[in-house]
């Protein structure tokens, strides 16, 4: 097993070629950059003598655990991509760490970074995850990085939602290519919380096939300059802004018009005339506020013929009465004056 140790550093470094034959310990104390990439290293030994180390390259090895780095309080850059690391751990002492590269490992949860208050870049792309699983994020870690993190690379990790990343309000560059993002509304909501974002890559996600995908993100991200590797033309942005303003104005005008129509054509029940003001109403207790029934109205038209019959009968009766008070018929018939009068 190959271990990164002081002896290994001494054998492979330029110290042996130093003409001044400087003591090894003094050399290691002054060492700031250490590159042991692609050396089949599986473990990290005690390197506490390298107290001034600022940049450490350990990518393309066989390291399974992050350990023995607590001494490196001045470390700013740590490159450990393409190893066999499963957990992000033992980094709390690296108070000055600003760039951390952990892509191509076996990490399932982004965690253990709560004390890295100066971390500006985190690269954790292309993790070798178990089938059907996706990369997860510890909310405590995200909150702790919200003020410092500017560059975040989570591409190719089977991620299907990013709403929990909205707290990273200072992001300027975001890479989430080749994931499973589908919800354009969720993306708009999250990106509206990142006012400083100027470069973003979402290529290879299902959401890229949504209608007006690019236009909608350009409108949400006010300072975005590069989207999916393509620069954003400022004239195109201004056109989209004016188009959106025009669309919003039309929508508002339509809503105002509908509100006006609803006010004009309200339900009749809202404007009913009080019952006591309705003319020709019958106020009998049995018929409140209703029109008179036909039986209580004027008589039907057929009553007119009955009136005529009554009037004719009355005339006949009067004629009979008058005839009784007159002379007998035989007398009348004998009187020539009467006969002549009747004939006339």
Coordinates of C-alpha atoms in Angstrom, one line a residue:
X1 CA 0.0 0.0 0.0
X2 CA 1.3 3.4 -1.0
X3 CA 1.1 6.0 1.8
X4 CA 1.8 9.7 1.4
X5 CA 4.5 10.3 4.1
X6 CA 7.4 12.6 4.8
X7 CA 9.9 10.0 3.5
X8 CA 8.0 9.7 0.2
X9 CA 8.0 13.5 -0.1
X10 CA 11.7 13.6 0.5
X11 CA 12.5 10.9 -2.0
X12 CA 10.5 12.4 -4.8
X13 CA 10.8 16.1 -4.3
X14 CA 13.5 18.5 -5.5
X15 CA 15.1 18.6 -2.1
X16 CA 17.6 15.9 -3.0
X17 CA 18.8 18.1 -5.8
X18 CA 19.1 21.2 -3.7
X19 CA 22.7 22.4 -3.9
X20 CA 22.6 24.0 -0.5
X21 CA 21.8 20.6 1.0
X22 CA 19.2 22.3 3.2
X23 CA 17.9 20.2 6.1
X24 CA 14.8 18.2 5.2
X25 CA 12.8 19.6 8.1
X26 CA 13.4 23.2 7.1
X27 CA 12.5 22.3 3.5
X28 CA 9.2 20.7 4.5
X29 CA 8.3 23.7 6.8
X30 CA 8.7 26.1 3.8
X31 CA 6.8 23.8 1.4
X32 CA 3.6 25.5 0.1
X33 CA 2.6 23.4 -2.9
X34 CA 2.6 19.6 -2.9
X35 CA 1.7 17.5 -6.0
X36 CA 1.2 13.8 -5.6
X37 CA -1.5 13.2 -8.1
X38 CA -1.7 9.8 -9.9
X39 CA 0.7 8.0 -7.6
X40 CA -1.5 5.1 -6.5
X41 CA -1.7 6.6 -3.0
X42 CA -4.2 4.9 -0.8
X43 CA -3.6 6.6 2.5
X44 CA -2.3 9.9 4.0
X45 CA 0.3 9.7 6.8
X46 CA 1.3 12.3 9.3
X47 CA 2.4 15.5 7.4
X48 CA 2.2 17.9 10.3
X49 CA 5.7 19.2 9.6
X50 CA 4.3 20.7 6.4
X51 CA 2.6 23.4 8.4
X52 CA 2.7 26.1 5.6
X53 CA 1.1 23.9 2.9
X54 CA -1.4 25.9 0.9
X55 CA -2.1 23.8 -2.2
X56 CA -2.3 20.0 -2.1
X57 CA -2.8 17.9 -5.3
X58 CA -4.0 14.3 -4.6
X59 CA -6.3 13.6 -7.5
X60 CA -6.3 10.3 -9.5
X61 CA -5.3 8.1 -6.6
X62 CA -6.9 5.3 -4.6
X63 CA -7.6 7.3 -1.4
X64 CA -10.6 6.0 0.6
X65 CA -10.6 8.4 3.5
X66 CA -9.8 12.1 4.1
X67 CA -7.6 12.1 7.1
X68 CA -4.5 13.6 8.8
X69 CA -5.0 17.0 7.3
X70 CA -5.8 18.8 10.5
X71 CA -2.3 20.4 10.6
X72 CA -2.9 22.3 7.3
X73 CA -4.5 25.4 8.8
X74 CA -3.1 27.4 5.9
X75 CA -4.4 25.1 3.1
X76 CA -6.5 27.0 0.5
X77 CA -6.8 24.5 -2.3
X78 CA -7.4 20.8 -2.0
X79 CA -7.7 18.6 -5.1
X80 CA -8.9 15.0 -4.3
X81 CA -11.1 14.2 -7.3
X82 CA -11.1 10.7 -8.8
X83 CA -10.4 8.7 -5.6
X84 CA -12.5 6.2 -3.6
X85 CA -13.7 8.6 -0.9
X86 CA -17.2 7.9 0.5
X87 CA -17.5 10.6 3.2
X88 CA -16.7 14.3 3.5
X89 CA -15.0 14.4 6.9
X90 CA -12.0 15.7 8.9
X91 CA -12.0 19.1 7.2
X92 CA -13.2 21.3 10.0
X93 CA -9.7 22.5 10.8
X94 CA -9.1 23.9 7.3
X95 CA -10.4 27.3 8.2
X96 CA -8.8 29.0 5.1
X97 CA -9.9 26.4 2.5
X98 CA -11.4 28.2 -0.4
X99 CA -11.5 25.6 -3.2
X100 CA -12.4 21.9 -2.7
X101 CA -12.4 19.4 -5.5
X102 CA -14.1 16.1 -4.8
X103 CA -15.5 15.0 -8.1
X104 CA -15.5 11.4 -9.3
X105 CA -15.6 9.8 -5.8
X106 CA -18.3 7.7 -4.1
X107 CA -19.8 10.4 -1.9
X108 CA -23.6 10.2 -1.4
X109 CA -24.2 13.2 0.9
X110 CA -22.7 16.7 0.9
X111 CA -22.0 17.3 4.5
X112 CA -19.3 18.1 7.1
X113 CA -18.4 21.5 5.7
X114 CA -20.1 23.6 8.4
X115 CA -16.8 25.2 9.6
X116 CA -15.4 26.2 6.2
X117 CA -16.5 29.8 6.3
X118 CA -14.2 30.8 3.5
X119 CA -15.1 28.1 1.0
X120 CA -15.9 29.7 -2.3
X121 CA -15.8 26.7 -4.7
X122 CA -17.1 23.2 -4.3
X123 CA -16.8 20.7 -7.1
X124 CA -18.6 17.4 -6.4
X125 CA -19.6 16.3 -9.9
X126 CA -19.9 12.7 -11.2
X127 CA -20.1 10.7 -8.0
X128 CA -20.2 6.9 -8.4
X129 CA -23.5 6.4 -6.7
X130 CA -25.5 3.2 -6.1
X131 CA -28.0 2.5 -8.8
X132 CA -31.2 4.5 -8.3
X133 CA -29.7 6.9 -5.8
X134 CA -29.0 10.6 -6.1
X135 CA -26.6 13.0 -4.4
X136 CA -28.1 14.5 -1.2
X137 CA -27.4 17.7 0.6
X138 CA -27.2 18.3 4.4
X139 CA -29.3 21.5 5.2
X140 CA -26.8 22.5 7.9
X141 CA -24.0 22.5 5.4
X142 CA -26.0 24.5 2.8
X143 CA -26.8 27.1 5.4
X144 CA -23.2 27.4 6.5
X145 CA -22.1 27.9 2.9
X146 CA -24.8 30.4 2.0
X147 CA -22.6 33.5 2.5
X148 CA -19.3 32.2 1.0
X149 CA -20.0 29.7 -1.8
X150 CA -19.8 31.2 -5.3
X151 CA -19.0 28.3 -7.6
X152 CA -21.0 25.0 -7.2
X153 CA -20.6 22.0 -9.5
X154 CA -23.1 19.2 -9.0
X155 CA -23.3 17.8 -12.6
X156 CA -24.0 14.2 -13.4
X157 CA -25.4 13.1 -10.0
X158 CA -29.0 12.0 -10.8
X159 CA -30.4 15.1 -9.1
X160 CA -34.1 15.8 -9.9
X161 CA -34.7 18.9 -7.7
X162 CA -32.7 21.8 -6.4
X163 CA -35.2 23.8 -4.3
X164 CA -33.1 23.3 -1.1
X165 CA -30.2 25.0 -2.8
X166 CA -32.0 28.4 -2.9
X167 CA -30.2 29.4 0.3
X168 CA -26.9 29.7 -1.7
X169 CA -27.7 33.3 -2.5
X170 CA -24.2 34.3 -3.5
X171 CA -23.6 31.8 -6.3
X172 CA -22.1 33.3 -9.4
X173 CA -21.4 30.0 -11.3
X174 CA -23.7 26.9 -11.2
X175 CA -23.1 23.6 -13.1
X176 CA -25.9 21.0 -12.9
X177 CA -25.6 19.4 -16.3
X178 CA -26.6 15.8 -17.0
X179 CA -29.0 15.5 -14.1
X180 CA -32.8 14.8 -14.0
X181 CA -34.2 18.3 -13.5
X182 CA -37.7 18.6 -15.0
X183 CA -39.6 21.4 -13.3
X184 CA -39.0 24.8 -15.0
X185 CA -41.1 26.6 -12.3
X186 CA -38.9 25.3 -9.5
X187 CA -35.8 26.5 -11.4
X188 CA -37.3 29.9 -11.9
X189 CA -38.0 30.1 -8.1
X190 CA -34.5 29.1 -7.1
X191 CA -32.7 31.2 -9.7
X192 CA -34.6 34.3 -8.6
X193 CA -32.8 33.9 -5.3
X194 CA -29.4 34.1 -7.0
X195 CA -29.0 37.7 -8.2
X196 CA -25.3 37.4 -8.8
X197 CA -25.4 34.3 -11.1
X198 CA -23.6 35.0 -14.4
X199 CA -22.8 31.5 -15.7
X200 CA -24.9 28.4 -15.6
X201 CA -25.0 25.0 -17.3
X202 CA -28.1 22.9 -17.3
X203 CA -27.5 21.0 -20.5
X204 CA -28.5 17.3 -20.6
X205 CA -31.5 17.8 -18.3
X206 CA -35.1 17.0 -19.4
X207 CA -36.1 20.6 -18.5
X208 CA -34.1 21.8 -21.5
X209 CA -36.8 20.5 -23.8
X210 CA -39.5 22.7 -22.2
X211 CA -41.1 25.4 -24.4
X212 CA -39.3 28.8 -24.0
X213 CA -36.8 27.2 -21.5
X214 CA -33.9 29.5 -22.4
X215 CA -36.1 32.7 -22.7
X216 CA -37.6 32.1 -19.3
X217 CA -34.3 31.6 -17.5
X218 CA -32.8 34.7 -19.2
X219 CA -35.7 36.7 -17.8
X220 CA -35.3 35.4 -14.3
X221 CA -31.5 35.6 -14.1
X222 CA -30.9 39.3 -14.6
X223 CA -27.1 39.1 -14.8
X224 CA -26.7 35.8 -16.6
X225 CA -24.1 36.0 -19.4
X226 CA -23.5 32.4 -20.3
X227 CA -26.2 29.6 -20.4
X228 CA -25.3 26.1 -21.4
X229 CA -22.1 27.3 -23.0
X230 CA -23.8 30.0 -25.1
X231 CA -23.4 33.7 -24.5
X232 CA -26.5 35.7 -24.0
X233 CA -26.9 38.7 -26.4
X234 CA -27.9 41.9 -24.6
X235 CA -30.2 42.8 -27.4
X236 CA -32.0 39.5 -27.1
X237 CA -32.4 40.1 -23.3
X238 CA -33.9 43.6 -23.8
X239 CA -36.3 42.2 -26.4
X240 CA -37.5 39.5 -24.0
X241 CA -37.9 42.1 -21.2
X242 CA -40.1 44.3 -23.4
X243 CA -42.0 41.3 -24.7
X244 CA -42.7 40.2 -21.1
X245 CA -43.8 43.7 -20.1
X246 CA -46.2 43.9 -23.0
X247 CA -47.6 40.5 -22.2
X248 CA -48.1 41.5 -18.5
X249 CA -49.8 44.8 -19.6
X250 CA -52.3 42.9 -21.9
X251 CA -53.0 40.4 -19.1
X252 CA -53.7 43.2 -16.6
X253 CA -56.0 45.0 -19.1
X254 CA -57.9 41.9 -19.7
X255 CA -58.4 41.3 -16.0
X256 CA -59.6 44.9 -15.5
X257 CA -62.1 44.5 -18.3
X258 CA -63.5 41.3 -16.8
X259 CA -63.8 43.0 -13.4
X260 CA -65.8 45.8 -15.1
X261 CA -68.1 43.4 -16.9
X262 CA -68.8 41.6 -13.7
X263 CA -69.7 44.9 -12.0
X264 CA -72.0 45.9 -14.8
X265 CA -73.8 42.5 -15.2
X266 CA -74.2 41.5 -11.6
X267 CA -76.7 38.9 -10.5
X268 CA -80.4 40.2 -10.6
X269 CA -80.9 39.1 -7.0
X270 CA -78.5 41.9 -6.0
X271 CA -80.9 44.5 -7.4
X272 CA -84.4 43.2 -6.6
X273 CA -87.1 45.8 -6.0
X274 CA -88.5 45.7 -2.4
X275 CA -91.9 44.0 -2.3
X276 CA -93.7 47.1 -0.9
X277 CA -92.6 49.1 -4.0
X278 CA -93.9 46.7 -6.6
X279 CA -97.2 48.0 -8.1
X280 CA -100.4 45.9 -8.3
X281 CA -99.5 43.6 -5.5
X282 CA -101.9 41.8 -3.2
X283 CA -101.1 42.1 0.4
X284 CA -103.4 39.5 1.8
X285 CA -101.6 37.4 4.4
X286 CA -102.1 34.3 2.3
X287 CA -100.5 35.9 -0.7
X288 CA -97.6 38.1 0.4
X289 CA -96.0 40.2 -2.3
X290 CA -97.8 38.2 -5.1
X291 CA -100.2 39.3 -7.8
X292 CA -103.9 38.8 -7.3
X293 CA -105.2 35.4 -8.2
X294 CA -107.6 35.3 -11.1
X295 CA -110.6 34.5 -8.8
X296 CA -110.0 37.8 -6.9
X297 CA -109.7 39.9 -10.0
X298 CA -112.3 41.3 -12.4
X299 CA -114.9 38.8 -13.7
X300 CA -114.1 36.9 -16.8
X301 CA -115.4 38.1 -20.2
X302 CA -118.2 35.5 -20.3
X303 CA -120.0 37.4 -17.5
X304 CA -120.8 40.1 -20.1
X305 CA -123.3 37.8 -21.9
X306 CA -124.9 36.9 -18.6
X307 CA -125.4 40.6 -18.0
X308 CA -127.1 40.9 -21.3
X309 CA -129.5 38.0 -20.5
X310 CA -130.3 39.6 -17.2
X311 CA -131.0 43.0 -18.8
X312 CA -133.3 41.3 -21.5
X313 CA -135.3 39.5 -18.8
X314 CA -135.8 42.7 -16.9
X315 CA -137.2 44.4 -20.0
X316 CA -139.6 41.5 -20.6
X317 CA -140.8 41.6 -17.0
X318 CA -141.4 45.3 -17.2
X319 CA -143.4 44.8 -20.4
X320 CA -145.6 42.2 -18.8
X321 CA -146.1 44.5 -15.8
X322 CA -147.1 47.3 -18.0
X323 CA -149.5 45.1 -20.0
X324 CA -151.4 44.0 -16.8
X325 CA -152.1 47.6 -15.9
X326 CA -153.4 48.3 -19.5
X327 CA -156.8 47.3 -21.0
X328 CA -157.6 43.8 -21.7
X329 CA -156.5 42.4 -25.0
X330 CA -159.9 42.1 -26.4
X331 CA -160.5 45.8 -25.7
X332 CA -157.3 46.8 -27.3
X333 CA -158.0 44.7 -30.3
X334 CA -161.4 46.4 -30.7
X335 CA -160.0 49.9 -30.5
X336 CA -159.1 51.1 -33.9
X337 CA -156.6 53.7 -32.6
X338 CA -154.7 51.1 -30.7
X339 CA -154.6 48.7 -33.6
X340 CA -153.4 51.4 -35.9
X341 CA -150.7 52.4 -33.3
X342 CA -149.6 48.8 -33.0
X343 CA -149.4 48.4 -36.7
X344 CA -147.3 51.4 -37.0

